[in-house]
Coordinates of C-alpha atoms and ligand atoms in Angstrom, one line a residue:
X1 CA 181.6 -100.3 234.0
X2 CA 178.3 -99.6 232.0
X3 CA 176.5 -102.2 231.1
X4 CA 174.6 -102.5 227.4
X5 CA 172.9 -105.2 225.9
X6 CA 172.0 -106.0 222.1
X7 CA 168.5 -104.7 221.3
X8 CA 166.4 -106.5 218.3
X9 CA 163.5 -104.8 218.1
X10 CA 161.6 -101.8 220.3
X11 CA 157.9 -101.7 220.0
X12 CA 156.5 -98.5 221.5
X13 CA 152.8 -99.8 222.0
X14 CA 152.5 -103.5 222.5
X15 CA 148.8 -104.9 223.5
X16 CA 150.0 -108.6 224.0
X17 CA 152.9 -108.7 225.5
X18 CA 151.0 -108.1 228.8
X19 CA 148.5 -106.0 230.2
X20 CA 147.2 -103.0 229.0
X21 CA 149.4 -100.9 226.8
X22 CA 153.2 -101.6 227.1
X23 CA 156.6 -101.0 225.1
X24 CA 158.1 -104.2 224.6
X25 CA 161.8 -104.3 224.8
X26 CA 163.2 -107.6 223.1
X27 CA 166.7 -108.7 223.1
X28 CA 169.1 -110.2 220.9
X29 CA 170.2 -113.4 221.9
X30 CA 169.1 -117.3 223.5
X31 CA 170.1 -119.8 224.4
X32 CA 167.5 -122.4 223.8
X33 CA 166.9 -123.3 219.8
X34 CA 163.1 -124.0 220.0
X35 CA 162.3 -125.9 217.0
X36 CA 158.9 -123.9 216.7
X37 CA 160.7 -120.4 216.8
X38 CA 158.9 -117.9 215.1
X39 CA 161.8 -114.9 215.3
X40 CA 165.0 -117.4 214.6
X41 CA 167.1 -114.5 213.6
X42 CA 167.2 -113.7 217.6
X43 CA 169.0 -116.7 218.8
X44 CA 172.1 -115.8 218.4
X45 CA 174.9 -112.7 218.2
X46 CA 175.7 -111.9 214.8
X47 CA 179.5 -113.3 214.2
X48 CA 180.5 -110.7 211.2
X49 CA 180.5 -113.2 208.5
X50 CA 179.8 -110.1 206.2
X51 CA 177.0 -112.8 203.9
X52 CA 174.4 -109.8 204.2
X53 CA 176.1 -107.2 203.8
X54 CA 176.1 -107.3 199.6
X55 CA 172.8 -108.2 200.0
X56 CA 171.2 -105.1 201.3
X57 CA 169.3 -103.3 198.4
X58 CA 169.8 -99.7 199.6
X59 CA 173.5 -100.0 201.1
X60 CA 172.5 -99.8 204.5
X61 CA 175.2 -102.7 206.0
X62 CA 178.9 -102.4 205.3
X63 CA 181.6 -103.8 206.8
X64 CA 184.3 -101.7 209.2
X65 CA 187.4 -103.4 210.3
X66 CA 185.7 -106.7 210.6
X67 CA 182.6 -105.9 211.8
X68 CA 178.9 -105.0 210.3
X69 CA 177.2 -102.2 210.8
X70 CA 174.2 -101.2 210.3
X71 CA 172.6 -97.9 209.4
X72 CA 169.2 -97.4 210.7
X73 CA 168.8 -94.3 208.9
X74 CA 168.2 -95.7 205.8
X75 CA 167.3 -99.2 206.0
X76 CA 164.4 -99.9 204.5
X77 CA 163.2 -102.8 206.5
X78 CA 163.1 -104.9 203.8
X79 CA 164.4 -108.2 205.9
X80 CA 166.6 -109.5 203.3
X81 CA 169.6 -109.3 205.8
X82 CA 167.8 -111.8 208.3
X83 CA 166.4 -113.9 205.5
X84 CA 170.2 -114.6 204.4
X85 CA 171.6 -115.1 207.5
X86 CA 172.6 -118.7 207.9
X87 CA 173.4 -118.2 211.3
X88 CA 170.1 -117.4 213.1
X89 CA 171.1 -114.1 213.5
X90 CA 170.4 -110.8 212.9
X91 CA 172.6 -107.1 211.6
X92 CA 170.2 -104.8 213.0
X93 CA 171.6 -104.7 216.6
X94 CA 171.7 -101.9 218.8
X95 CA 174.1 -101.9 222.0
X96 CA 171.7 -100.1 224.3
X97 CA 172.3 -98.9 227.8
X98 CA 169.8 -98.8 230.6
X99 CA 169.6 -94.7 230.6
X100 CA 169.2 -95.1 226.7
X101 CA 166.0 -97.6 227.5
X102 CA 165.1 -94.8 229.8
X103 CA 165.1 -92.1 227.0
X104 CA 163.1 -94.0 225.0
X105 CA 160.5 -95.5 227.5
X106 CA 160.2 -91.5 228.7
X107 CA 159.1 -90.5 224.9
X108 CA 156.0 -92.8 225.4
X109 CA 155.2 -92.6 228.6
X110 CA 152.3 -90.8 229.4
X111 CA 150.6 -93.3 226.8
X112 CA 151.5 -96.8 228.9
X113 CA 151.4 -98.6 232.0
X114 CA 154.6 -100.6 231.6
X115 CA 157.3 -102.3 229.7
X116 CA 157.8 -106.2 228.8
X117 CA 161.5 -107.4 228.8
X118 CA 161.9 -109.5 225.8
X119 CA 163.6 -111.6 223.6
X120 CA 165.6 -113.8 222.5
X121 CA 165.7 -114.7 226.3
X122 CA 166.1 -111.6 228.4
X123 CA 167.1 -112.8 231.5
X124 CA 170.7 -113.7 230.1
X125 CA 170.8 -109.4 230.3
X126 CA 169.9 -109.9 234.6
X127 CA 172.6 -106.8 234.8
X128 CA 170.7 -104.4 233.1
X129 CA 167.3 -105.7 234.5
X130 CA 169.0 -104.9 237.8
X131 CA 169.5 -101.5 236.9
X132 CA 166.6 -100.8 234.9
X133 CA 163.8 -101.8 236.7
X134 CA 164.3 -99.7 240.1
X135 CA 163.9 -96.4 237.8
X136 CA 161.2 -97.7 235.5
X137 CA 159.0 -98.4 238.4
X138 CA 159.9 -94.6 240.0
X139 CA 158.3 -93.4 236.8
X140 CA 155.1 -94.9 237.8
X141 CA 155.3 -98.1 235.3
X142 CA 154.9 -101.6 235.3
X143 CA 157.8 -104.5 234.8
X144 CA 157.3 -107.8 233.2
X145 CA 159.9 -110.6 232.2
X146 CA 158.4 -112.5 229.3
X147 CA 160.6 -115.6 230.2
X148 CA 162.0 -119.0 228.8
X149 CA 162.6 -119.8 232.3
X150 CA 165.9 -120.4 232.1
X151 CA 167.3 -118.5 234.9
X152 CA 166.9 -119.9 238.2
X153 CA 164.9 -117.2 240.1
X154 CA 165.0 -118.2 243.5
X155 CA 169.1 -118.2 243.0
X156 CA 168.6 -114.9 242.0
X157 CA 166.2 -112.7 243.9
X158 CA 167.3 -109.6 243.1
X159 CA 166.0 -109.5 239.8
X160 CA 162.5 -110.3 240.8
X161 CA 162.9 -107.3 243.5
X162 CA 161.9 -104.8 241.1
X163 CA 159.7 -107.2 238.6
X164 CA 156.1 -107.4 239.0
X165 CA 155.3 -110.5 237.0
X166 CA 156.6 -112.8 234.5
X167 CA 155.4 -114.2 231.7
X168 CA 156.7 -117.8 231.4
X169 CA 157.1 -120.4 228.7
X170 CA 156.2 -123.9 230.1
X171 CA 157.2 -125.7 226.1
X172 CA 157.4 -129.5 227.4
X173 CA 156.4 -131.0 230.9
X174 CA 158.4 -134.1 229.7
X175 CA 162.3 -134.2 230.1
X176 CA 162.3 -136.4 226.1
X177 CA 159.8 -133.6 224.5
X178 CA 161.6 -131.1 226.2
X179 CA 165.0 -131.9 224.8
X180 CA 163.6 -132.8 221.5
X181 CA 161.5 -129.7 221.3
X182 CA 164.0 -126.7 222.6
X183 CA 167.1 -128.9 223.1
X184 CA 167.6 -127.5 226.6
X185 CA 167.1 -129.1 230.0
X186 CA 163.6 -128.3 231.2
X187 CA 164.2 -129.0 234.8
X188 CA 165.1 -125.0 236.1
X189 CA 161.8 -124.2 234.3
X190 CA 159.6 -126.6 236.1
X191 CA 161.3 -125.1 239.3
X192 CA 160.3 -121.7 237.9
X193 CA 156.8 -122.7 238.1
X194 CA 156.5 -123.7 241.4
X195 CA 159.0 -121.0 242.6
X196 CA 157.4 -117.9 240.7
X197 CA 154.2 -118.9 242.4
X198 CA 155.2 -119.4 245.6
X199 CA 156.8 -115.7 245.9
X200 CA 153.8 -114.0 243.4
X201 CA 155.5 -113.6 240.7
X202 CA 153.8 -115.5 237.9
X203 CA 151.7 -113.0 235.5
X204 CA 151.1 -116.3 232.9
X205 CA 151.7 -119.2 231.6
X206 CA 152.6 -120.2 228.2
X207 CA 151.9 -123.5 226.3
X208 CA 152.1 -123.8 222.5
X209 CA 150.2 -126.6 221.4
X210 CA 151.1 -128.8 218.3
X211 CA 149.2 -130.8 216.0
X212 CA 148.7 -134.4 216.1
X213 CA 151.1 -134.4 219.5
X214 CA 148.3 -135.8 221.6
X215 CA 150.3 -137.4 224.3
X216 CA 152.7 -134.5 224.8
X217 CA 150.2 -131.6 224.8
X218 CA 148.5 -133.7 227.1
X219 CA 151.2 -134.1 229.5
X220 CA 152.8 -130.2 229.5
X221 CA 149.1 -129.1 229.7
X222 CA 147.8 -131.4 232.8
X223 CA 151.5 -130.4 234.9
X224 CA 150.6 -127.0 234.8
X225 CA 147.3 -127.0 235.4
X226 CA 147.4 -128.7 238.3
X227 CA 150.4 -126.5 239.8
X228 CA 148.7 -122.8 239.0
X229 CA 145.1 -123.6 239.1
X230 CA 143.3 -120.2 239.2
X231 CA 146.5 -118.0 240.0
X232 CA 147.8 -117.4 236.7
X233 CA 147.1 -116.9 233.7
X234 CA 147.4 -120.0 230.8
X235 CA 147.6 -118.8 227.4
X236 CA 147.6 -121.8 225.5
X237 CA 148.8 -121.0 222.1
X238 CA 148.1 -122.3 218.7
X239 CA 151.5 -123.4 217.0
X240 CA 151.6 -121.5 213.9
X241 CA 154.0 -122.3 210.9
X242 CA 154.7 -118.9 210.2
X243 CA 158.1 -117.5 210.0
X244 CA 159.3 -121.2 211.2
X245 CA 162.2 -122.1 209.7
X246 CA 161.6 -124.3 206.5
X247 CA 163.8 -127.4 207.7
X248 CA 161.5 -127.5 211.3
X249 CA 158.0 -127.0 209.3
X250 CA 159.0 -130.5 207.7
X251 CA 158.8 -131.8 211.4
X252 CA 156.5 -130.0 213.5
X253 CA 153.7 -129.2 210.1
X254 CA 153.2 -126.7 207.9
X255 CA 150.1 -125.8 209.1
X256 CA 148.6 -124.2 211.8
X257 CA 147.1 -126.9 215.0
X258 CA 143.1 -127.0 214.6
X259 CA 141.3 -124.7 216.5
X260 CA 139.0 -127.3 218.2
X261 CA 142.0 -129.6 218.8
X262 CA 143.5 -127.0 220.6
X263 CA 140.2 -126.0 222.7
X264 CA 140.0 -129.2 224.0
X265 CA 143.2 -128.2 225.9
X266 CA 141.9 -125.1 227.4
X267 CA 138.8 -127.9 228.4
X268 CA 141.4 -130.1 230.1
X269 CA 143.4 -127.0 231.9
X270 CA 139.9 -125.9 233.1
X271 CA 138.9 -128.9 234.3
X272 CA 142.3 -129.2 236.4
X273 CA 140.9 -126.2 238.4
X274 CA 143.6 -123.6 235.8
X275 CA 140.0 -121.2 235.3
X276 CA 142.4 -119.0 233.8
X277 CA 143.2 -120.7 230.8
X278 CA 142.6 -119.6 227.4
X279 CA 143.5 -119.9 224.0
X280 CA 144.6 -117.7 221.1
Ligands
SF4_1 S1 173.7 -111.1 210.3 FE1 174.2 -113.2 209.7 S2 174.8 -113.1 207.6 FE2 174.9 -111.0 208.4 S3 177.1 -110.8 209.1 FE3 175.9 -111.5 210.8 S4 176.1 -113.7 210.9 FE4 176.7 -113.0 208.8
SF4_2 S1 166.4 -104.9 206.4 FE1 167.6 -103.0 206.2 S2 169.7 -103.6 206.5 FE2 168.6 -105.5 206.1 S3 168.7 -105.8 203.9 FE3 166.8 -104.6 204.2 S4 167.4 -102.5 204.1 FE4 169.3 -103.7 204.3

């Protein structure tokens, strides 16, 4: 059987989602609902309701026996379709197969040095990955997961055997923050950590940090410090209000954390022994 998965978005040339010049590849689809989540319409599979399609300004979604389609061909990219969707979802799916990734990775690829797996969360696509990744790296390229850590790695090597890093999201060290943040057990993530180092496979480390959230910044910050110390990096991150969704701004702020606030946590990582850390 051939196996596709739902693509949201391709970007040809990405400069930070990893090193150097990479596509980025994201996927449609998560199962976490991260209150902070800056691309809601990729959580989850669209389910046909049909509420976009009259919205579209130039005709470019309709609806054929019960499901929408969408033509790329003259959409306009106007977003009007995700800003309607009441579902966290998104129209502009494309079913993609791992020799149609291949087409378009081989269009750009004298210009990078890899590709980042995406998302929505891409591990819940492992069977592509499987396939995928042996015949991205015999063109000479890169791979990177950029993670939510939800998969359990060391239950499942053989997606790592082709994988030369990933990129994971550490959100909340604490089980309460963590179910009150992404409303998802954090416990596989935590394993991730320690795993993905053990077996050198951790390319970085993400944190976001929120304002006024003193004790739980403090805590995610100071468990994974002390776990990586210099052999990863930690981009601790800024939480940003943009493109949250209005009903989550009202809890988290609608503002963006202070910049000085948030250095004080690339201090603390630092002075855990994580050198590595930095902020953006
Ligand atoms: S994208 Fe959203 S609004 Fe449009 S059909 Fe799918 S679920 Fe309905
Ligand atoms: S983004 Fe494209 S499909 Fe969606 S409403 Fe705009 S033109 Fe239509």
């Amino acid at each position: 059987m051939t196996i596709s998965a739902p693509v949201n978005k391709i970007i040809p040339f990405s400069n930070v989602d990893g090193p150097s010049n990479r596509m980025a590849i994201f996927f449609q689809g998560c199962q976490f609902n991260c209150r902070f989540c800056h691309n809601p319409e990729t959580i989850n599979m669209c389910s046909n309701c049909g509420d976009c399609v009259k919205t579209c300004p130039v005709k470019a979604l309709s609806l054929e026996d019960g499901k929408v389609v969408w033509n790329r061909s003259i959409c306009v990219n106007c977003d009007t379709c995700i800003k309607i969707c009441r579902h966290n979802a998104s129209p502009k799916i494309t079913w993609m197969t791992a020799d149609d990734l291949l087409k378009e990775i081989e269009k750009v690829r004298p210009y990078i040095e890899g590709i980042t797996l995406s998302g929505g969360e891409c591990t819940l696509r492992r069977d592509l990955i499987v396939e995928l990744f042996p015949k991205v790296k015999a063109m000479g390229l890169t791979t990177l997961l950029d993670s939510n850590g939800s998969l359990d790695f060391e239950k499942d090597p053989e997606i790592l055997g082709y994988c030369d890093g990933v990129m994971l999201d550490v959100k909340a060290a604490g089980k309460e923050f963590s179910d009150w943040l992404i409303r998802y057990p954090n416990e596989v993530i935590l394993k991730n950590l320690e795993y993905l180092l053990k077996v050198n496979k951790l390319y970085e480390v993400r944190t976001i940090i929120f304002p006024d959230r003193d004790k739980d910044n403090e805590e995610t910050v100071t468990y994974v410090a002390r776990i990586i110390q210099d052999r990863c990096f930690y981009k601790i991150i800024r939480y940003r209000q943009f493109g949250v969704r209005d009903e989550q701004r009202d809890v988290l702020g609608d503002f963006t954390t202070d910049e000085e606030y948030a250095q004080g946590y690339v201090k603390l990582a630092r002075s855990l022994g994580a050198d590595k850390a930095y902020l953006i």
